[in-house]
Amino acid sequence: MTTQSSAPRTRSEGKSAPRRPRTVAIPQALTVRELADLIGTTPIEVIKRLMTNGVMAAQNQSIDYDTAAIVASDMGVEPTEAEAAKATEPEAEEEEVFDDPPESLVSRPAVVTVLGHVDHGKTSLLDAIRTSRVAAGEAGGITQHIGAYQVSRDEKLITFIDTPGHAAFTAMRARGAQVTDVAIVVVAADDGVMPQTIEAINHVRAADVPMIIAINKVDLPQANPDRVKTQLTEHNVIVEEYGGDVVCVPVSAQTHEGLEDLLESVNLVAEIQELKANPNREANGVVIEAELSPTRGSTATFLIQGGTLRHGDAIVVGEISGKIKAMFDYQGNRIKEAGPSTPVELIGLESVPVAGDRFRVVKDEKTARQIVERRKRAREDQEQKDHAHVNLDTLFNEISRGNLKELIVIIKADVQGSAEALRSSLEQLSTSEVRVKVIHTATGPVSDSDVMLAEASNGIIIAFNTRIDPSAKKQAETVGVEIRTYNIIYQALEAVEQAMQGMYEPVYEPRVDGHAEVRQLFKSSRLGNIAGCQVLDGSVRRGSLVRVLRGNEEIAKTKCDGLKRFQDDVREVQTGYECGITLSDFDKFELGDVIEFYHQERVN
Ligand code: GDP
């Protein structure tokens, strides 16, 4: 039997680190690097500790509380769950909602997208607008091409998104990013309204964005603008000339005819919208396009929608965090800051974001990393939920949300008679909202093929008076198929019925993990009485549920909130070892009391 001679091993190592705190508040999840910072050690040291505990993790990888707490204990630092840390997590920063007071708003340039049928001249028109401005000396030499540019007309800036086509427009919208203030639908005067013209119009309408029709290629002899206008009428797009409210401008990307009119129309349409933003806050916006350049790494065009983006800002883009190391305007000039509706190019993001991803500036890089970690976790949880199989716990929610119209059941039983009895009774539980449908009944144990069938048909398996093949059990756990075991028909029926009504309460039973006997009592001014114990069997863990037994009587039921070996806080103590135990809300120990450690295990 082990005695005091098994001196604590980890303590001296813990003490050897000079700046190491005695206790540390650990959040529910954090990266290896963050844990190292908290403990006052290097990430490499943490990685080594993790490896000895069988966990392989990189510096930026997220680990959960339990894992982090083991590492902390190993290194002689007492871990506590960080309630406060949770409260200070920047939840609000995650929601991309900005409450800009009306007095903070100032006019901003309109953001324009060009859409239309293939070959009708979208690219040519965007090029023509850009180069005509260059010729007019308003835009200087354009040294590089990014996903957006700006021109000015009547001293008003207009931002053009330089990725034409409604695929990009809709892809962004699908990601929740509404960037466009004015849509120009290009229709070639010779070709007329084509299928993608209609599509483009429908996309613009769905987005509820004001539309301007640019009838292009009017330089061509076969151009017939009037025919285009008539065709548009057939699709409920009535141009002003025909008494409607849609502005229509004849243009030629080739001869540059009508371009000034087009820009003027954009300004007119934009003016009605009174486009405004607050430039005096941390920036937010949308990724217009991004790519991995062989020479420059990840490059991305961002459109700032609110606030001012500055060199050095910490940002979060989708699931990428970063700090702005270099920022360029659309002409390739290095800039230090940029305000609303400005397109900028950023270099130095860790990876390539996706067009339509939103970005925002946050307090610092650490906050950025935390937000990204949380987003990743939220997405993973969601993905898991999306893949989650039907089960009795979530059945009611799924039914209420209208996601489930049928509860598919597979019954395995000891004899066909009970299987059939169960089938008809279960099917009678059907309601107007959900039908119980038994798709397979058979005798014998639950097999792999039953699990496969349940998985494919999103059903549950009821094992009645029969066992589950071990491989089927494993398979079911892997794919998330629920198998319920019953021996009494009425219990099976009751469980399903209650689940359907949202009244299903899982039943838990206590499972004993170990016992410790009180051998000595110590008084502590801070902690009250500490029970000096020996672990009689099993193991005891800090945080575990406990019962204090005196003879045959249970005198307290609470939680173990302190577990020490000598002076050291530990998470777990095994059979034969001595330890100091404190409980929450109970310290009236007597010698000979037995502390039973247990956990609740789900049994149905
Ligand atoms: P997109 O597919 O809508 O981007 O169309 P493009 O800009 O690639 O133009 C398709 C073709 O139409 C090209 O051959 C252009 O040179 C031609 N084009 C575009 N605009 C005009 C125009 O105003 N006049 C004439 N004559 N041709 C044009």
PDB file of N, CA, C and O and ligand atoms in Angstrom, residues 116-125 164 186 216-220 251-255, ligand 1:
ATOM      1  N   GLY A 116     -25.727  41.161 -66.300  1.00  0.00           N
ATOM      2  CA  GLY A 116     -26.339  41.048 -67.617  1.00  0.00           C
ATOM      3  C   GLY A 116     -25.953  39.765 -68.317  1.00  0.00           C
ATOM      4  O   GLY A 116     -25.166  38.967 -67.794  1.00  0.00           O
ATOM      5  N   HIS A 117     -26.517  39.568 -69.500  1.00  0.00           N
ATOM      6  CA  HIS A 117     -26.267  38.357 -70.279  1.00  0.00           C
ATOM      7  C   HIS A 117     -24.814  38.324 -70.757  1.00  0.00           C
ATOM      8  O   HIS A 117     -24.200  39.372 -70.955  1.00  0.00           O
ATOM      9  N   VAL A 118     -24.297  37.137 -70.941  1.00  0.00           N
ATOM     10  CA  VAL A 118     -22.920  36.981 -71.396  1.00  0.00           C
ATOM     11  C   VAL A 118     -22.729  37.668 -72.756  1.00  0.00           C
ATOM     12  O   VAL A 118     -23.642  37.678 -73.587  1.00  0.00           O
ATOM     13  N   ASP A 119     -21.594  38.301 -72.911  1.00  0.00           N
ATOM     14  CA  ASP A 119     -21.212  38.989 -74.161  1.00  0.00           C
ATOM     15  C   ASP A 119     -21.989  40.275 -74.433  1.00  0.00           C
ATOM     16  O   ASP A 119     -21.893  40.829 -75.516  1.00  0.00           O
ATOM     17  N   HIS A 120     -22.787  40.688 -73.481  1.00  0.00           N
ATOM     18  CA  HIS A 120     -23.510  41.941 -73.724  1.00  0.00           C
ATOM     19  C   HIS A 120     -22.661  43.167 -73.391  1.00  0.00           C
ATOM     20  O   HIS A 120     -23.084  44.286 -73.618  1.00  0.00           O
ATOM     21  N   GLY A 121     -21.457  42.903 -72.821  1.00  0.00           N
ATOM     22  CA  GLY A 121     -20.519  44.011 -72.659  1.00  0.00           C
ATOM     23  C   GLY A 121     -20.289  44.492 -71.232  1.00  0.00           C
ATOM     24  O   GLY A 121     -19.877  45.637 -71.020  1.00  0.00           O
ATOM     25  N   LYS A 122     -20.507  43.614 -70.241  1.00  0.00           N
ATOM     26  CA  LYS A 122     -20.309  44.027 -68.830  1.00  0.00           C
ATOM     27  C   LYS A 122     -18.855  44.417 -68.585  1.00  0.00           C
ATOM     28  O   LYS A 122     -18.560  45.489 -68.049  1.00  0.00           O
ATOM     29  N   THR A 123     -17.951  43.500 -68.980  1.00  0.00           N
ATOM     30  CA  THR A 123     -16.532  43.762 -68.748  1.00  0.00           C
ATOM     31  C   THR A 123     -16.083  44.999 -69.511  1.00  0.00           C
ATOM     32  O   THR A 123     -15.382  45.863 -68.966  1.00  0.00           O
ATOM     33  N   SER A 124     -16.511  45.088 -70.773  1.00  0.00           N
ATOM     34  CA  SER A 124     -16.117  46.241 -71.593  1.00  0.00           C
ATOM     35  C   SER A 124     -16.608  47.531 -70.960  1.00  0.00           C
ATOM     36  O   SER A 124     -15.904  48.543 -70.946  1.00  0.00           O
ATOM     37  N   LEU A 125     -17.821  47.493 -70.433  1.00  0.00           N
ATOM     38  CA  LEU A 125     -18.384  48.696 -69.844  1.00  0.00           C
ATOM     39  C   LEU A 125     -17.591  49.119 -68.595  1.00  0.00           C
ATOM     40  O   LEU A 125     -17.265  50.296 -68.420  1.00  0.00           O
ATOM     41  N   PRO A 164     -18.122  41.294 -62.680  1.00  0.00           N
ATOM     42  CA  PRO A 164     -19.481  41.359 -63.193  1.00  0.00           C
ATOM     43  C   PRO A 164     -20.182  40.018 -63.121  1.00  0.00           C
ATOM     44  O   PRO A 164     -19.556  38.989 -62.969  1.00  0.00           O
ATOM     45  N   VAL A 186     -26.899  45.292 -67.956  1.00  0.00           N
ATOM     46  CA  VAL A 186     -26.466  45.606 -69.318  1.00  0.00           C
ATOM     47  C   VAL A 186     -27.236  44.732 -70.308  1.00  0.00           C
ATOM     48  O   VAL A 186     -27.322  43.518 -70.130  1.00  0.00           O
ATOM     49  N   ASN A 216     -26.423  48.655 -74.218  1.00  0.00           N
ATOM     50  CA  ASN A 216     -25.046  48.777 -74.696  1.00  0.00           C
ATOM     51  C   ASN A 216     -24.951  48.506 -76.205  1.00  0.00           C
ATOM     52  O   ASN A 216     -25.895  47.999 -76.809  1.00  0.00           O
ATOM     53  N   LYS A 217     -23.813  48.830 -76.745  1.00  0.00           N
ATOM     54  CA  LYS A 217     -23.480  48.595 -78.155  1.00  0.00           C
ATOM     55  C   LYS A 217     -24.375  49.401 -79.096  1.00  0.00           C
ATOM     56  O   LYS A 217     -24.731  48.947 -80.191  1.00  0.00           O
ATOM     57  N   VAL A 218     -24.751  50.606 -78.670  1.00  0.00           N
ATOM     58  CA  VAL A 218     -25.617  51.417 -79.531  1.00  0.00           C
ATOM     59  C   VAL A 218     -24.854  51.937 -80.764  1.00  0.00           C
ATOM     60  O   VAL A 218     -25.451  52.488 -81.677  1.00  0.00           O
ATOM     61  N   ASP A 219     -23.531  51.736 -80.758  1.00  0.00           N
ATOM     62  CA  ASP A 219     -22.742  52.133 -81.937  1.00  0.00           C
ATOM     63  C   ASP A 219     -22.969  51.196 -83.114  1.00  0.00           C
ATOM     64  O   ASP A 219     -22.714  51.542 -84.271  1.00  0.00           O
ATOM     65  N   LEU A 220     -23.451  50.015 -82.826  1.00  0.00           N
ATOM     66  CA  LEU A 220     -23.619  49.040 -83.913  1.00  0.00           C
ATOM     67  C   LEU A 220     -24.782  49.422 -84.825  1.00  0.00           C
ATOM     68  O   LEU A 220     -25.811  49.906 -84.344  1.00  0.00           O
ATOM     69  N   VAL A 251     -25.774  53.300 -74.159  1.00  0.00           N
ATOM     70  CA  VAL A 251     -24.327  53.519 -74.049  1.00  0.00           C
ATOM     71  C   VAL A 251     -23.580  52.713 -75.104  1.00  0.00           C
ATOM     72  O   VAL A 251     -24.142  51.813 -75.737  1.00  0.00           O
ATOM     73  N   SER A 252     -22.311  53.047 -75.247  1.00  0.00           N
ATOM     74  CA  SER A 252     -21.425  52.198 -76.027  1.00  0.00           C
ATOM     75  C   SER A 252     -20.098  52.084 -75.289  1.00  0.00           C
ATOM     76  O   SER A 252     -19.420  53.096 -75.085  1.00  0.00           O
ATOM     77  N   ALA A 253     -19.784  50.885 -74.900  1.00  0.00           N
ATOM     78  CA  ALA A 253     -18.512  50.668 -74.209  1.00  0.00           C
ATOM     79  C   ALA A 253     -17.370  50.903 -75.188  1.00  0.00           C
ATOM     80  O   ALA A 253     -16.258  51.236 -74.795  1.00  0.00           O
ATOM     81  N   GLN A 254     -17.689  50.755 -76.459  1.00  0.00           N
ATOM     82  CA  GLN A 254     -16.650  50.921 -77.473  1.00  0.00           C
ATOM     83  C   GLN A 254     -16.327  52.384 -77.738  1.00  0.00           C
ATOM     84  O   GLN A 254     -15.176  52.791 -77.737  1.00  0.00           O
ATOM     85  N   THR A 255     -17.353  53.180 -77.985  1.00  0.00           N
ATOM     86  CA  THR A 255     -17.117  54.586 -78.328  1.00  0.00           C
ATOM     87  C   THR A 255     -17.190  55.498 -77.095  1.00  0.00           C
ATOM     88  O   THR A 255     -16.953  56.702 -77.193  1.00  0.00           O
TER      89      THR A 255
HETATM   90  P1  GDP B   1     -19.440  40.386 -71.050  1.00  0.00           P
HETATM   91  O1  GDP B   1     -19.428  38.919 -71.291  1.00  0.00           O
HETATM   92  O2  GDP B   1     -20.829  40.873 -70.756  1.00  0.00           O
HETATM   93  O3  GDP B   1     -18.473  40.851 -70.016  1.00  0.00           O
HETATM   94  O4  GDP B   1     -19.075  41.079 -72.422  1.00  0.00           O
HETATM   95  P2  GDP B   1     -17.688  41.672 -72.930  1.00  0.00           P
HETATM   96  O5  GDP B   1     -17.416  42.960 -72.283  1.00  0.00           O
HETATM   97  O6  GDP B   1     -16.660  40.609 -72.882  1.00  0.00           O
HETATM   98  O7  GDP B   1     -18.064  41.978 -74.435  1.00  0.00           O
HETATM   99  C1  GDP B   1     -18.399  40.973 -75.366  1.00  0.00           C
HETATM  100  C2  GDP B   1     -18.073  41.428 -76.749  1.00  0.00           C
HETATM  101  O8  GDP B   1     -18.828  42.567 -77.101  1.00  0.00           O
HETATM  102  C3  GDP B   1     -16.606  41.824 -76.937  1.00  0.00           C
HETATM  103  O9  GDP B   1     -16.172  41.341 -78.154  1.00  0.00           O
HETATM  104  C4  GDP B   1     -16.618  43.335 -76.908  1.00  0.00           C
HETATM  105  O10 GDP B   1     -15.600  43.904 -77.691  1.00  0.00           O
HETATM  106  C5  GDP B   1     -17.974  43.622 -77.528  1.00  0.00           C
HETATM  107  N1  GDP B   1     -18.528  44.886 -77.053  1.00  0.00           N
HETATM  108  C6  GDP B   1     -18.720  45.245 -75.783  1.00  0.00           C
HETATM  109  N2  GDP B   1     -19.272  46.458 -75.719  1.00  0.00           N
HETATM  110  C7  GDP B   1     -19.408  46.898 -76.984  1.00  0.00           C
HETATM  111  C8  GDP B   1     -19.933  48.102 -77.583  1.00  0.00           C
HETATM  112  O11 GDP B   1     -20.375  49.039 -76.919  1.00  0.00           O
HETATM  113  N3  GDP B   1     -19.923  48.161 -78.941  1.00  0.00           N
HETATM  114  C9  GDP B   1     -19.464  47.168 -79.699  1.00  0.00           C
HETATM  115  N4  GDP B   1     -19.492  47.311 -80.989  1.00  0.00           N
HETATM  116  N5  GDP B   1     -18.974  46.018 -79.174  1.00  0.00           N
HETATM  117  C10 GDP B   1     -18.949  45.899 -77.850  1.00  0.00           C
END
